[in-house]
Every structure is written in structure tokens, then in C-alpha cells.
């Protein structure tokens, strides 16, 4: 993971340089602010990946002699299928439609969003995936 962290940090340096060039040349505040926020996101991801790379074992991608087969095996725990993202997406779509159509639609979207959050948080406490 060390290479990904370095890539994002170098990308953030490039984006910061382009932000300065764009800000001086174009004198347009919205684009300059957007590029500066892009720099912030890149530096956050780069710092996280670099910080995480120090705490985990060396991966095959960090080895110049590494092969694809070196990463074989279990990669981690991934949640099984869940209906919660569907409820959250439906509730979010209703909420954003409520902003455009009328605020009354938020009364119908709030329970759908709460149901999605509740089911996502407690999906490992009940049903076939209990105690995983």
C-alpha cells in the first residue's frame, strides 16, 4: 500500500501546483476553490494510505519481485448482500425530490431513510448473518 499513498501524495502536490497556476491565470474563484478542495481530498487519501501501510504487513504489490499469486487467499471480511443500501438510496432520492417538488415529501422519505440506517447498523445482529 505504500505505492498508493505515495501516488496520492504526489498527485496532491501536482493538483496544488495546478490550483496556484489556475488561480493566478484565470482569476476565477469557484474553479480555484474546487481545485483546492481536490487537493485536500488527495492529501487526505494519501495520508490515510501511507498511515495504514505502516501498520500492515508488506504486501506483494510493495515487492518489486512480487507476483499476483502472492496475494492469493482471504482478503478480508465483506458483508453479504443487504437490502439497506436500497432503502437508503430510495429514501435519499425521495428527500432530494422533496427539495425540488415540495418539502412535504420529506415526511415520507424520513422513515425510509431511518429504516435503511437501522437495518444497515443491525444487519449482523439478527437473521442468517447473526454473530458474524
PDB file of C-alpha atoms in Angstrom:
ATOM      1  CA  UNK A   1       0.000   0.000   0.000  1.00  0.00           C
ATOM      2  CA  UNK A   2       2.991   2.263   0.196  1.00  0.00           C
ATOM      3  CA  UNK A   3       2.948   2.977  -3.525  1.00  0.00           C
ATOM      4  CA  UNK A   4      -0.705   4.086  -3.464  1.00  0.00           C
ATOM      5  CA  UNK A   5      -0.006   6.510  -0.634  1.00  0.00           C
ATOM      6  CA  UNK A   6       2.953   7.965  -2.492  1.00  0.00           C
ATOM      7  CA  UNK A   7       0.910   8.255  -5.683  1.00  0.00           C
ATOM      8  CA  UNK A   8      -1.846  10.222  -3.953  1.00  0.00           C
ATOM      9  CA  UNK A   9       0.625  12.485  -2.166  1.00  0.00           C
ATOM     10  CA  UNK A  10       2.407  13.255  -5.455  1.00  0.00           C
ATOM     11  CA  UNK A  11      -0.979  13.782  -7.100  1.00  0.00           C
ATOM     12  CA  UNK A  12      -1.891  16.256  -4.369  1.00  0.00           C
ATOM     13  CA  UNK A  13       1.356  18.164  -4.995  1.00  0.00           C
ATOM     14  CA  UNK A  14       0.500  18.333  -8.704  1.00  0.00           C
ATOM     15  CA  UNK A  15      -3.082  19.449  -8.001  1.00  0.00           C
ATOM     16  CA  UNK A  16      -1.835  22.148  -5.603  1.00  0.00           C
ATOM     17  CA  UNK A  17       0.577  23.449  -8.265  1.00  0.00           C
ATOM     18  CA  UNK A  18      -2.211  23.479 -10.863  1.00  0.00           C
ATOM     19  CA  UNK A  19      -4.502  25.228  -8.375  1.00  0.00           C
ATOM     20  CA  UNK A  20      -1.978  28.021  -7.950  1.00  0.00           C
ATOM     21  CA  UNK A  21      -1.439  28.313 -11.709  1.00  0.00           C
ATOM     22  CA  UNK A  22      -5.187  28.283 -12.383  1.00  0.00           C
ATOM     23  CA  UNK A  23      -5.922  30.779  -9.624  1.00  0.00           C
ATOM     24  CA  UNK A  24      -3.316  33.260 -10.877  1.00  0.00           C
ATOM     25  CA  UNK A  25      -4.097  32.798 -14.546  1.00  0.00           C
ATOM     26  CA  UNK A  26      -7.895  32.526 -14.597  1.00  0.00           C
ATOM     27  CA  UNK A  27      -8.711  34.667 -11.542  1.00  0.00           C
ATOM     28  CA  UNK A  28     -11.874  32.612 -11.146  1.00  0.00           C
ATOM     29  CA  UNK A  29     -12.683  31.800  -7.502  1.00  0.00           C
ATOM     30  CA  UNK A  30     -15.075  28.875  -7.981  1.00  0.00           C
ATOM     31  CA  UNK A  31     -12.669  26.748 -10.010  1.00  0.00           C
ATOM     32  CA  UNK A  32      -9.776  27.658  -7.725  1.00  0.00           C
ATOM     33  CA  UNK A  33     -11.796  26.608  -4.672  1.00  0.00           C
ATOM     34  CA  UNK A  34     -12.821  23.347  -6.351  1.00  0.00           C
ATOM     35  CA  UNK A  35      -9.215  22.550  -7.233  1.00  0.00           C
ATOM     36  CA  UNK A  36      -8.099  23.398  -3.696  1.00  0.00           C
ATOM     37  CA  UNK A  37     -10.726  21.028  -2.299  1.00  0.00           C
ATOM     38  CA  UNK A  38      -9.464  18.375  -4.719  1.00  0.00           C
ATOM     39  CA  UNK A  39      -6.001  18.922  -3.264  1.00  0.00           C
ATOM     40  CA  UNK A  40      -7.435  18.423   0.225  1.00  0.00           C
ATOM     41  CA  UNK A  41      -9.132  15.179  -0.742  1.00  0.00           C
ATOM     42  CA  UNK A  42      -5.979  13.841  -2.405  1.00  0.00           C
ATOM     43  CA  UNK A  43      -3.816  14.648   0.602  1.00  0.00           C
ATOM     44  CA  UNK A  44      -6.332  13.013   2.969  1.00  0.00           C
ATOM     45  CA  UNK A  45      -6.418   9.786   0.941  1.00  0.00           C
ATOM     46  CA  UNK A  46      -2.625   9.792   0.553  1.00  0.00           C
ATOM     47  CA  UNK A  47      -2.073  10.318   4.277  1.00  0.00           C
ATOM     48  CA  UNK A  48      -4.558   7.558   5.149  1.00  0.00           C
ATOM     49  CA  UNK A  49      -2.950   5.067   2.772  1.00  0.00           C
ATOM     50  CA  UNK A  50       0.553   5.946   3.989  1.00  0.00           C
ATOM     51  CA  UNK A  51      -0.526   5.701   7.628  1.00  0.00           C
ATOM     52  CA  UNK A  52      -2.233   2.357   7.037  1.00  0.00           C
ATOM     53  CA  UNK A  53       0.756   0.990   5.110  1.00  0.00           C
ATOM     54  CA  UNK A  54       2.940   1.443   8.183  1.00  0.00           C
ATOM     55  CA  UNK A  55       0.603  -0.692  10.304  1.00  0.00           C
ATOM     56  CA  UNK A  56       0.036  -3.639   7.954  1.00  0.00           C
ATOM     57  CA  UNK A  57       2.432  -6.259   6.702  1.00  0.00           C
ATOM     58  CA  UNK A  58       4.252  -5.769   3.453  1.00  0.00           C
ATOM     59  CA  UNK A  59       2.032  -6.720   0.536  1.00  0.00           C
ATOM     60  CA  UNK A  60       3.046  -8.328  -2.744  1.00  0.00           C
ATOM     61  CA  UNK A  61       2.484  -5.047  -4.577  1.00  0.00           C
ATOM     62  CA  UNK A  62       5.181  -3.430  -2.423  1.00  0.00           C
ATOM     63  CA  UNK A  63       7.720  -6.040  -3.527  1.00  0.00           C
ATOM     64  CA  UNK A  64       9.431  -5.439  -6.844  1.00  0.00           C
ATOM     65  CA  UNK A  65       9.717  -9.227  -7.306  1.00  0.00           C
ATOM     66  CA  UNK A  66       6.083  -9.814  -6.253  1.00  0.00           C
ATOM     67  CA  UNK A  67       3.699 -11.998  -8.236  1.00  0.00           C
ATOM     68  CA  UNK A  68      -0.080 -11.944  -8.452  1.00  0.00           C
ATOM     69  CA  UNK A  69      -0.225 -15.360  -6.787  1.00  0.00           C
ATOM     70  CA  UNK A  70       1.476 -13.932  -3.684  1.00  0.00           C
ATOM     71  CA  UNK A  71      -1.775 -12.168  -2.787  1.00  0.00           C
ATOM     72  CA  UNK A  72      -3.863 -15.360  -3.016  1.00  0.00           C
ATOM     73  CA  UNK A  73      -6.058 -16.283  -0.086  1.00  0.00           C
ATOM     74  CA  UNK A  74      -8.531 -14.476   2.095  1.00  0.00           C
ATOM     75  CA  UNK A  75      -8.597 -10.734   1.533  1.00  0.00           C
ATOM     76  CA  UNK A  76     -10.839  -9.818   4.463  1.00  0.00           C
ATOM     77  CA  UNK A  77     -14.428  -9.894   5.614  1.00  0.00           C
ATOM     78  CA  UNK A  78     -17.066  -8.477   3.317  1.00  0.00           C
ATOM     79  CA  UNK A  79     -20.692  -8.161   4.283  1.00  0.00           C
ATOM     80  CA  UNK A  80     -23.163 -10.397   2.444  1.00  0.00           C
ATOM     81  CA  UNK A  81     -25.967  -8.967   0.363  1.00  0.00           C
ATOM     82  CA  UNK A  82     -28.055  -6.364   2.123  1.00  0.00           C
ATOM     83  CA  UNK A  83     -31.274  -4.518   1.366  1.00  0.00           C
ATOM     84  CA  UNK A  84     -30.233  -1.488   3.435  1.00  0.00           C
ATOM     85  CA  UNK A  85     -28.480   0.413   0.599  1.00  0.00           C
ATOM     86  CA  UNK A  86     -31.626   0.110  -1.499  1.00  0.00           C
ATOM     87  CA  UNK A  87     -33.721   1.663   1.285  1.00  0.00           C
ATOM     88  CA  UNK A  88     -31.142   4.416   1.813  1.00  0.00           C
ATOM     89  CA  UNK A  89     -30.969   5.199  -1.899  1.00  0.00           C
ATOM     90  CA  UNK A  90     -34.755   5.279  -2.197  1.00  0.00           C
ATOM     91  CA  UNK A  91     -35.088   7.496   0.864  1.00  0.00           C
ATOM     92  CA  UNK A  92     -32.326   9.790  -0.349  1.00  0.00           C
ATOM     93  CA  UNK A  93     -33.909  10.079  -3.781  1.00  0.00           C
ATOM     94  CA  UNK A  94     -37.253  10.925  -2.181  1.00  0.00           C
ATOM     95  CA  UNK A  95     -35.583  13.501   0.076  1.00  0.00           C
ATOM     96  CA  UNK A  96     -33.839  15.229  -2.829  1.00  0.00           C
ATOM     97  CA  UNK A  97     -37.038  15.081  -4.861  1.00  0.00           C
ATOM     98  CA  UNK A  98     -38.742  16.668  -1.868  1.00  0.00           C
ATOM     99  CA  UNK A  99     -36.456  19.663  -2.142  1.00  0.00           C
ATOM    100  CA  UNK A 100     -37.467  20.101  -5.779  1.00  0.00           C
ATOM    101  CA  UNK A 101     -41.144  19.131  -5.570  1.00  0.00           C
ATOM    102  CA  UNK A 102     -42.187  20.119  -2.094  1.00  0.00           C
ATOM    103  CA  UNK A 103     -40.986  19.846   1.475  1.00  0.00           C
ATOM    104  CA  UNK A 104     -43.956  17.642   2.363  1.00  0.00           C
ATOM    105  CA  UNK A 105     -42.223  14.739   0.600  1.00  0.00           C
ATOM    106  CA  UNK A 106     -39.562  14.730   3.320  1.00  0.00           C
ATOM    107  CA  UNK A 107     -42.173  13.339   5.747  1.00  0.00           C
ATOM    108  CA  UNK A 108     -42.347  10.221   3.579  1.00  0.00           C
ATOM    109  CA  UNK A 109     -38.609   9.950   2.950  1.00  0.00           C
ATOM    110  CA  UNK A 110     -37.506  10.242   6.591  1.00  0.00           C
ATOM    111  CA  UNK A 111     -38.987   6.873   7.684  1.00  0.00           C
ATOM    112  CA  UNK A 112     -37.463   5.140   4.647  1.00  0.00           C
ATOM    113  CA  UNK A 113     -34.039   6.622   5.460  1.00  0.00           C
ATOM    114  CA  UNK A 114     -34.357   5.675   9.124  1.00  0.00           C
ATOM    115  CA  UNK A 115     -35.374   2.123   8.171  1.00  0.00           C
ATOM    116  CA  UNK A 116     -32.317   1.872   5.908  1.00  0.00           C
ATOM    117  CA  UNK A 117     -29.965   3.158   8.605  1.00  0.00           C
ATOM    118  CA  UNK A 118     -31.494   0.872  11.236  1.00  0.00           C
ATOM    119  CA  UNK A 119     -31.266  -2.214   9.024  1.00  0.00           C
ATOM    120  CA  UNK A 120     -27.703  -1.421   7.971  1.00  0.00           C
ATOM    121  CA  UNK A 121     -26.485  -0.911  11.528  1.00  0.00           C
ATOM    122  CA  UNK A 122     -28.157  -4.024  12.893  1.00  0.00           C
ATOM    123  CA  UNK A 123     -27.749  -6.396   9.930  1.00  0.00           C
ATOM    124  CA  UNK A 124     -25.314  -8.608  11.859  1.00  0.00           C
ATOM    125  CA  UNK A 125     -27.466  -8.767  14.995  1.00  0.00           C
ATOM    126  CA  UNK A 126     -30.356 -10.728  13.537  1.00  0.00           C
ATOM    127  CA  UNK A 127     -31.203 -13.158  10.760  1.00  0.00           C
ATOM    128  CA  UNK A 128     -28.912 -15.592   8.983  1.00  0.00           C
ATOM    129  CA  UNK A 129     -25.826 -13.336   9.419  1.00  0.00           C
ATOM    130  CA  UNK A 130     -26.114 -13.144  13.191  1.00  0.00           C
ATOM    131  CA  UNK A 131     -22.826 -13.321  15.140  1.00  0.00           C
ATOM    132  CA  UNK A 132     -20.501 -12.995  12.160  1.00  0.00           C
TER     133      UNK A 132
END
